[in-house]
Short mmCIF file of C-alpha atoms and ligand atoms in Angstrom, two decimals:
data_model
loop_
_atom_site.label_atom_id
_atom_site.label_comp_id
_atom_site.label_asym_id
_atom_site.label_seq_id
_atom_site.Cartn_x
_atom_site.Cartn_y
_atom_site.Cartn_z
CA MET A 1 0.09 0.01 -0.03
CA LYS A 2 1.11 3.80 -0.58
CA THR A 3 1.15 5.93 2.61
CA GLU A 4 -0.65 9.09 1.98
CA LEU A 5 0.17 12.30 3.92
CA LEU A 6 -2.70 14.81 4.09
CA ILE A 7 -3.77 17.57 6.04
CA SER A 8 -7.16 17.57 7.75
CA SER A 9 -10.06 18.20 5.19
CA ARG A 10 -13.71 16.76 4.53
CA ALA A 11 -12.26 14.37 1.80
CA SER A 12 -9.16 13.42 4.24
CA LEU A 13 -11.26 12.90 7.37
CA GLU A 14 -13.89 10.94 5.23
CA LYS A 15 -10.96 8.58 4.47
CA ALA A 16 -9.52 8.58 7.80
CA ARG A 17 -13.11 7.18 8.91
CA GLU A 18 -13.43 4.59 6.14
CA TYR A 19 -10.05 3.31 6.94
CA ILE A 20 -10.96 3.18 10.73
CA LEU A 21 -14.06 1.63 10.23
CA SER A 22 -12.53 -1.31 8.06
CA ASP A 23 -9.86 -2.18 11.13
CA ASN A 24 -7.12 -0.34 9.45
CA VAL A 25 -4.59 1.93 11.17
CA VAL A 26 -4.46 5.74 10.51
CA ALA A 27 -1.74 7.88 12.03
CA PHE A 28 -2.67 11.31 13.24
CA HIS A 29 -1.25 14.53 14.74
CA THR A 30 -1.71 15.57 18.59
CA GLU A 31 -0.13 18.15 20.35
CA THR A 32 2.18 15.80 22.24
CA VAL A 33 3.52 13.45 19.50
CA TYR A 34 1.83 11.71 16.44
CA GLY A 35 -0.30 8.70 17.50
CA LEU A 36 -1.03 5.40 15.47
CA GLY A 37 -4.90 4.98 15.63
CA ALA A 38 -7.30 2.07 15.46
CA ASN A 39 -10.74 1.45 16.37
CA ALA A 40 -10.79 0.71 20.09
CA PHE A 41 -13.64 -2.08 19.88
CA SER A 42 -11.95 -3.99 17.45
CA ASP A 43 -9.58 -6.82 18.52
CA ARG A 44 -8.38 -7.10 14.76
CA ALA A 45 -7.64 -3.22 14.48
CA VAL A 46 -5.93 -3.29 17.93
CA GLN A 47 -3.52 -6.22 17.19
CA LYS A 48 -2.53 -4.60 14.11
CA ILE A 49 -1.10 -1.72 16.13
CA PHE A 50 0.99 -4.28 18.25
CA ALA A 51 2.14 -6.12 14.90
CA LEU A 52 3.16 -2.85 12.90
CA LYS A 53 5.10 -1.35 16.20
CA GLY A 54 6.55 -4.66 17.20
CA ARG A 55 5.16 -3.42 20.52
CA PRO A 56 5.38 -5.80 23.61
CA ALA A 57 2.00 -7.29 24.40
CA ASP A 58 1.97 -6.24 27.85
CA ASN A 59 2.28 -2.69 27.23
CA PRO A 60 -1.18 -0.92 27.06
CA LEU A 61 -2.82 1.55 24.79
CA ILE A 62 -4.18 4.84 25.56
CA ALA A 63 -8.18 5.33 24.25
CA HIS A 64 -8.34 8.98 22.68
CA VAL A 65 -11.56 10.59 22.45
CA HIS A 66 -13.22 13.68 21.24
CA ARG A 67 -14.07 16.30 23.75
CA ASP A 68 -17.74 15.77 23.81
CA PHE A 69 -17.35 11.96 23.94
CA ASP A 70 -19.31 10.04 26.82
CA ILE A 71 -16.73 7.97 28.59
CA SER A 72 -19.35 6.52 31.13
CA SER A 73 -19.70 3.59 29.33
CA LEU A 74 -16.00 2.64 28.98
CA VAL A 75 -14.78 3.46 32.63
CA ASP A 76 -16.35 3.59 36.14
CA LYS A 77 -15.78 4.80 39.69
CA VAL A 78 -14.71 8.20 38.34
CA PRO A 79 -13.22 10.08 41.66
CA GLN A 80 -14.66 13.94 42.02
CA TYR A 81 -11.04 15.06 41.63
CA ALA A 82 -10.94 13.77 38.15
CA ALA A 83 -13.79 16.29 37.26
CA VAL A 84 -11.76 18.94 38.52
CA LEU A 85 -8.87 17.70 36.57
CA LYS A 86 -10.76 17.65 33.33
CA ASN A 87 -12.41 20.91 33.71
CA ALA A 88 -8.67 22.41 34.48
CA PHE A 89 -6.35 20.49 31.70
CA LEU A 90 -8.74 18.49 28.99
CA PRO A 91 -8.56 18.71 26.30
CA GLY A 92 -5.01 18.81 26.66
CA PRO A 93 -1.72 16.39 27.34
CA LEU A 94 -2.98 14.62 30.44
CA THR A 95 -4.18 10.87 30.23
CA MET A 96 -6.25 9.75 33.01
CA VAL A 97 -6.40 5.79 34.24
CA PHE A 98 -10.05 4.63 35.48
CA PRO A 99 -11.24 1.29 36.45
CA SER A 100 -12.35 -0.17 32.90
CA THR A 101 -15.75 -1.58 31.97
CA GLY A 102 -14.56 -4.11 29.65
CA LYS A 103 -16.09 -2.22 26.84
CA VAL A 104 -13.11 -1.94 24.77
CA SER A 105 -11.05 -4.65 23.14
CA ARG A 106 -9.20 -6.76 25.70
CA TYR A 107 -5.86 -6.02 23.81
CA VAL A 108 -6.14 -2.34 24.57
CA SER A 109 -5.30 -2.45 28.29
CA CYS A 110 -3.41 -6.01 27.95
CA GLY A 111 -5.34 -7.58 30.80
CA LEU A 112 -5.36 -5.02 33.39
CA ASN A 113 -8.54 -3.89 34.67
CA THR A 114 -8.16 -0.01 34.14
CA LEU A 115 -8.20 1.88 31.03
CA ALA A 116 -6.45 5.08 29.81
CA ILE A 117 -8.34 7.76 28.43
CA ARG A 118 -6.72 10.85 26.60
CA VAL A 119 -8.53 13.88 25.17
CA PRO A 120 -5.97 15.54 22.83
CA SER A 121 -6.21 19.23 22.00
CA SER A 122 -4.91 19.28 18.67
CA GLN A 123 -7.45 20.47 16.08
CA THR A 124 -6.24 17.59 13.73
CA ALA A 125 -7.09 14.88 16.49
CA GLN A 126 -10.20 16.48 17.65
CA GLU A 127 -11.83 16.61 13.91
CA PHE A 128 -10.66 13.08 13.38
CA LEU A 129 -12.09 11.83 16.57
CA LYS A 130 -15.09 13.83 15.86
CA LYS A 131 -15.38 12.04 12.52
CA VAL A 132 -15.11 8.65 13.63
CA ASP A 133 -16.93 9.05 16.96
CA LEU A 134 -15.30 6.08 18.40
CA PRO A 135 -12.72 5.60 21.14
CA ILE A 136 -9.29 5.27 19.26
CA ALA A 137 -6.53 3.25 20.79
CA ALA A 138 -3.15 4.87 20.07
CA PRO A 139 0.45 4.66 21.11
CA SER A 140 3.11 6.90 19.74
CA ALA A 141 3.40 6.19 15.97
CA ASN A 142 7.01 5.08 16.17
CA ARG A 143 8.52 1.75 15.94
CA SER A 144 8.83 0.56 19.53
CA LYS A 145 11.86 1.60 21.27
CA HIS A 146 12.62 4.20 18.46
CA VAL A 147 12.30 8.04 18.85
CA SER A 148 8.63 9.25 19.15
CA PRO A 149 7.66 11.17 16.09
CA VAL A 150 6.66 14.94 16.27
CA THR A 151 6.27 15.31 12.46
CA ALA A 152 4.35 13.62 9.86
CA GLN A 153 7.72 12.78 7.94
CA HIS A 154 8.87 11.14 11.24
CA VAL A 155 6.01 8.67 11.15
CA TYR A 156 6.44 8.07 7.22
CA ARG A 157 10.11 7.29 7.88
CA ASP A 158 8.89 4.36 10.48
CA PHE A 159 6.08 3.10 8.42
CA THR A 160 6.48 3.94 4.87
CA ASP A 161 3.95 2.29 2.59
CA GLU A 162 2.65 -0.12 5.73
CA ILE A 163 -0.27 2.44 6.60
CA PRO A 164 -2.53 3.79 4.35
CA LEU A 165 -2.71 7.38 5.94
CA ILE A 166 -1.09 10.09 8.03
CA LEU A 167 -3.27 13.06 9.10
CA ASP A 168 -0.38 15.89 8.84
CA GLY A 169 -1.11 18.58 11.32
CA GLY A 170 2.45 20.12 11.13
CA ALA A 171 4.99 19.91 14.14
CA CYS A 172 3.87 18.80 17.42
CA GLU A 173 3.90 21.87 19.84
CA GLY A 174 4.19 19.86 23.16
CA GLY A 175 6.76 17.43 21.93
CA ILE A 176 6.92 14.55 24.56
CA GLU A 177 3.90 12.43 25.30
CA SER A 178 1.07 13.02 27.63
CA THR A 179 1.38 13.00 31.33
CA VAL A 180 -0.44 9.54 32.45
CA LEU A 181 -2.36 9.90 35.75
CA ASP A 182 -3.70 7.05 37.78
CA CYS A 183 -7.16 8.01 38.82
CA THR A 184 -8.07 4.81 40.60
CA GLY A 185 -6.86 5.88 44.22
CA ALA A 186 -7.85 8.59 46.67
CA VAL A 187 -5.00 10.55 45.44
CA PRO A 188 -3.81 11.13 41.63
CA GLN A 189 -0.74 9.27 40.82
CA ILE A 190 1.53 10.46 37.89
CA LEU A 191 2.69 7.23 36.35
CA ARG A 192 4.39 9.23 33.40
CA GLU A 193 5.72 12.55 33.81
CA GLY A 194 4.58 15.13 30.95
CA LEU A 195 3.77 18.54 30.28
CA VAL A 196 0.95 18.42 33.04
CA THR A 197 3.22 18.25 35.84
CA CYS A 198 2.72 17.20 39.50
CA GLU A 199 2.86 20.89 40.86
CA MET A 200 -0.15 21.88 38.22
CA ILE A 201 -2.02 18.95 39.24
CA ALA A 202 -1.69 19.42 43.02
CA SER A 203 -2.68 23.09 42.53
CA VAL A 204 -6.02 22.35 41.30
CA VAL A 205 -6.93 19.17 43.50
CA GLY A 206 -4.79 19.80 46.47
CA SER A 207 -2.20 16.79 46.36
CA CYS A 208 -0.64 14.56 43.55
CA LYS A 209 1.97 11.87 43.99
CA VAL A 210 4.64 10.70 41.48
CA TYR A 211 4.99 6.85 41.12
CA LYS A 212 8.61 5.48 41.33
CA SER A 213 8.87 1.64 40.47
CA LYS A 214 10.85 -0.33 42.87
CA PRO A 215 13.42 -2.61 41.87
CA ASN A 216 12.01 -6.21 40.58
CA GLU A 217 8.40 -4.81 40.63
CA ARG A 218 6.14 -4.83 37.77
CA PRO A 219 5.69 -0.97 36.94
CA LYS A 220 2.08 0.23 37.23
CA SER A 221 2.64 1.79 33.99
CA PRO A 222 4.40 -1.44 31.73
CA GLY A 223 5.69 1.06 29.11
CA MET A 224 7.80 2.77 31.78
CA ALA A 225 10.04 -0.55 32.02
CA TYR A 226 11.08 -0.57 28.49
CA LYS A 227 14.10 1.34 26.87
CA HIS A 228 12.84 3.81 24.80
CA TYR A 229 13.20 6.65 22.47
CA ALA A 230 16.52 5.65 21.46
CA PRO A 231 18.26 7.16 18.32
CA SER A 232 19.88 4.65 15.89
CA CYS A 233 23.48 6.58 16.22
CA LYS A 234 25.91 5.94 18.84
CA THR A 235 25.22 8.06 22.00
CA ALA A 236 27.16 9.32 25.18
CA TYR A 237 25.79 11.05 28.28
CA PHE A 238 27.78 13.27 30.58
CA THR A 239 27.00 15.94 33.25
CA ILE A 240 28.05 19.59 33.22
CA ASP A 241 31.03 18.42 35.47
CA GLU A 242 32.25 16.07 32.67
CA LEU A 243 32.72 18.60 30.12
CA GLU A 244 36.33 17.94 29.60
CA SER A 245 35.42 13.97 28.81
CA ALA A 246 32.62 14.93 26.63
CA LEU A 247 34.95 17.33 24.59
CA LYS A 248 37.59 14.38 24.59
CA ILE A 249 35.28 11.82 23.00
CA TYR A 250 33.76 14.45 20.57
CA SER A 251 37.67 15.13 19.49
CA GLU A 252 38.26 11.22 19.27
CA GLU A 253 35.10 10.77 17.12
CA ALA A 254 36.31 13.54 14.78
CA GLU A 255 39.76 12.03 14.53
CA ARG A 256 38.29 8.43 13.64
CA GLY A 257 36.43 10.16 10.79
CA GLY A 258 33.19 10.36 12.26
CA VAL A 259 30.73 13.09 12.89
CA PRO A 260 30.16 13.89 16.57
CA TYR A 261 27.44 16.14 17.75
CA LEU A 262 26.79 17.68 20.98
CA ILE A 263 23.30 18.46 22.43
CA ALA A 264 23.40 20.87 25.27
CA GLU A 265 21.10 23.63 26.64
CA ARG A 266 21.24 27.12 25.34
CA LYS A 267 24.29 28.49 27.25
CA ILE A 268 26.68 25.54 26.64
CA ALA A 269 25.49 25.01 22.86
CA ASP A 270 26.27 28.85 22.13
CA GLU A 271 29.86 28.43 23.88
CA PHE A 272 30.75 25.19 21.89
CA SER A 273 29.26 26.42 18.70
CA GLN A 274 31.40 29.67 19.02
CA LYS A 275 34.51 27.12 19.02
CA GLY A 276 33.18 25.67 15.85
CA LEU A 277 31.70 22.52 16.94
CA ASN A 278 28.84 20.73 15.52
CA VAL A 279 25.86 21.52 18.23
CA PHE A 280 22.42 21.28 18.75
CA ASP A 281 20.67 23.87 20.71
CA PHE A 282 18.49 22.10 23.04
CA GLY A 283 16.72 25.39 24.29
CA LEU A 284 16.55 27.53 27.18
CA THR A 285 13.38 26.86 28.94
CA GLY A 286 11.83 23.38 29.84
CA GLU A 287 8.91 23.81 27.62
CA GLU A 288 11.68 24.65 24.63
CA MET A 289 13.57 21.41 25.68
CA ALA A 290 10.52 19.09 25.74
CA GLN A 291 9.64 20.55 22.36
CA ASN A 292 12.93 20.12 20.82
CA LEU A 293 13.91 16.78 22.24
CA TYR A 294 12.42 14.17 19.84
CA ALA A 295 13.19 16.23 16.69
CA LEU A 296 16.61 16.81 17.67
CA LEU A 297 17.33 12.95 18.22
CA ARG A 298 15.55 12.33 14.76
CA GLN A 299 18.00 14.94 13.21
CA ALA A 300 20.82 13.60 14.93
CA GLU A 301 20.43 9.96 13.62
CA THR A 302 20.57 11.44 9.74
CA VAL A 303 23.43 13.79 10.36
CA SER A 304 25.81 12.19 13.24
CA THR A 305 27.79 9.14 14.06
CA LEU A 306 27.68 9.85 17.68
CA LEU A 307 25.51 12.20 19.60
CA ILE A 308 26.76 13.43 23.02
CA CYS A 309 24.50 14.95 25.54
CA VAL A 310 25.55 17.42 28.10
CA GLU A 311 22.73 16.98 30.90
CA PRO A 312 20.70 20.32 31.11
CA THR A 313 21.09 21.92 34.65
CA LEU A 314 17.27 23.21 34.66
CA ARG A 315 15.20 21.29 37.02
CA GLY A 316 11.49 21.72 38.10
CA GLY A 317 8.17 22.09 35.98
CA VAL A 318 8.06 19.95 32.74
CA MET A 319 12.08 19.26 33.38
CA ALA A 320 10.92 16.21 35.22
CA GLY A 321 9.22 14.70 32.05
CA VAL A 322 11.77 16.12 29.69
CA MET A 323 14.80 14.44 31.90
CA ASN A 324 12.88 10.96 32.23
CA ARG A 325 12.61 10.67 28.35
CA LEU A 326 16.21 12.12 27.89
CA THR A 327 17.93 9.49 30.10
CA ARG A 328 15.76 6.67 28.56
CA ALA A 329 17.10 8.01 25.21
CA PHE A 330 20.57 7.70 26.26
CA GLY A 331 20.36 4.31 28.15
CA ILE A 332 20.91 6.04 31.75
CA GLY A 333 18.79 5.34 34.54
CA GLU A 334 15.80 3.48 34.42
CA LYS A 335 17.57 0.61 32.40
CA THR A 336 15.11 -1.98 33.70
CA GLU A 337 15.04 -4.07 30.26
O1 TXA B 1 0.76 11.89 24.23
C1 TXA B 1 0.45 10.48 24.33
O2 TXA B 1 0.35 10.17 25.52
C2 TXA B 1 0.87 10.07 22.87
C3 TXA B 1 -0.31 10.39 22.01
C4 TXA B 1 -0.21 9.79 20.61
O3 TXA B 1 -1.66 10.52 22.49
N1 TXA B 1 0.60 8.47 23.18
C5 TXA B 1 1.55 7.84 23.72
O4 TXA B 1 1.08 6.40 23.73
O5 TXA B 1 2.77 7.99 24.38
P1 TXA B 1 2.27 5.18 24.19
O6 TXA B 1 1.54 3.80 24.03
O7 TXA B 1 3.46 5.55 23.44
O8 TXA B 1 2.19 5.31 25.67
C6 TXA B 1 1.45 4.95 26.63
C7 TXA B 1 1.85 5.08 28.12
C8 TXA B 1 2.65 3.56 28.14
O9 TXA B 1 3.74 3.92 29.23
C9 TXA B 1 1.65 2.65 28.68
O10 TXA B 1 2.19 1.73 29.54
C10 TXA B 1 0.70 3.45 29.76
O11 TXA B 1 0.39 4.93 28.80
N2 TXA B 1 -0.56 2.86 29.83
C11 TXA B 1 -1.71 2.77 28.78
N3 TXA B 1 -2.80 2.05 29.74
C12 TXA B 1 -2.52 2.10 30.63
C13 TXA B 1 -3.16 1.63 31.97
N4 TXA B 1 -4.31 1.17 31.72
N5 TXA B 1 -2.78 1.80 33.13
C14 TXA B 1 -1.39 2.39 33.47
N6 TXA B 1 -0.60 2.57 32.23
C15 TXA B 1 -1.30 2.66 31.13
MG1 MG B 2 5.50 5.64 22.81
#
């Protein structure tokens, strides 16, 4: 099959609907990263997502719905704080996990008795979800473990002629995946950090916890157990105190005839670039770094043989989510696989 990249229009949305109703997979823009969507009620369609991505069978999917979709048949025991969070943050990059009624395909939640629900704010996503008027199961539209896609071209590179349609909404302004929030307990608990931060959640509902899996414990959000987001070039990771070592391996790679690149926050990036080194400017604020991360990792794969990260010093806010993705892309920290 040929993969079409189309912007949202009456004709492309109609095509998307036909594909979804015939159990095919359609990629679509969201405000975080691109999603690979299929009818959440259809076993066959949901299984296609796992096959296409090469996704482990125990890593559940998020069900995406439009802003007016009634989720009461899909989930129950929605706590009061969830309604407050919904008003404050949805549509937007917050996924909420509730007890499932078991109405969607059993392949969506991979045996868990919960279901993750997300209402994306991107106009393309909303138009698509409205048009199909079904819950759409969708992981990020990358091959399993590869860097998440933040443009339609990134999706195309991973799934050329394997999916019929990509609904192209341009670059994703958020840049990292949604915050996944467990709403099954008395206090909401973040399973995956993202653009909606713990402080933001606590500021509207009073409290919020961040789940940290203990060694040898099956994580609550199974996706967090897998090494992820990795670019295909070689990588190296240094803290700001190890700049000398970073520059040493940069020179060694260049001497070997390779093409090293550094990725660093603005101040360091400017300094290196003045010295004539190959540099990616990660950005100044947490929001900029979130927006730039996957785009830069994808770009690095095409131009560089060795990507050397100098760890950003900025912390707080969305940096929790950025650091989670960054360390896992470079194989640091949560190496539970
Ligand atoms: O921003 C996003 O969330 C993007 C866009 C496409 O919406 N989607 C995305 O999906 O990042 P995916 O499949 O790449 O990541 C979903 C995460 C995984 O870590 C998965 O384990 C977790 O959500 N998850 C899904 N259902 C869950 C559930 N019932 N309980 C706990 N964690 C769940
Ligand atoms: Mg993913």
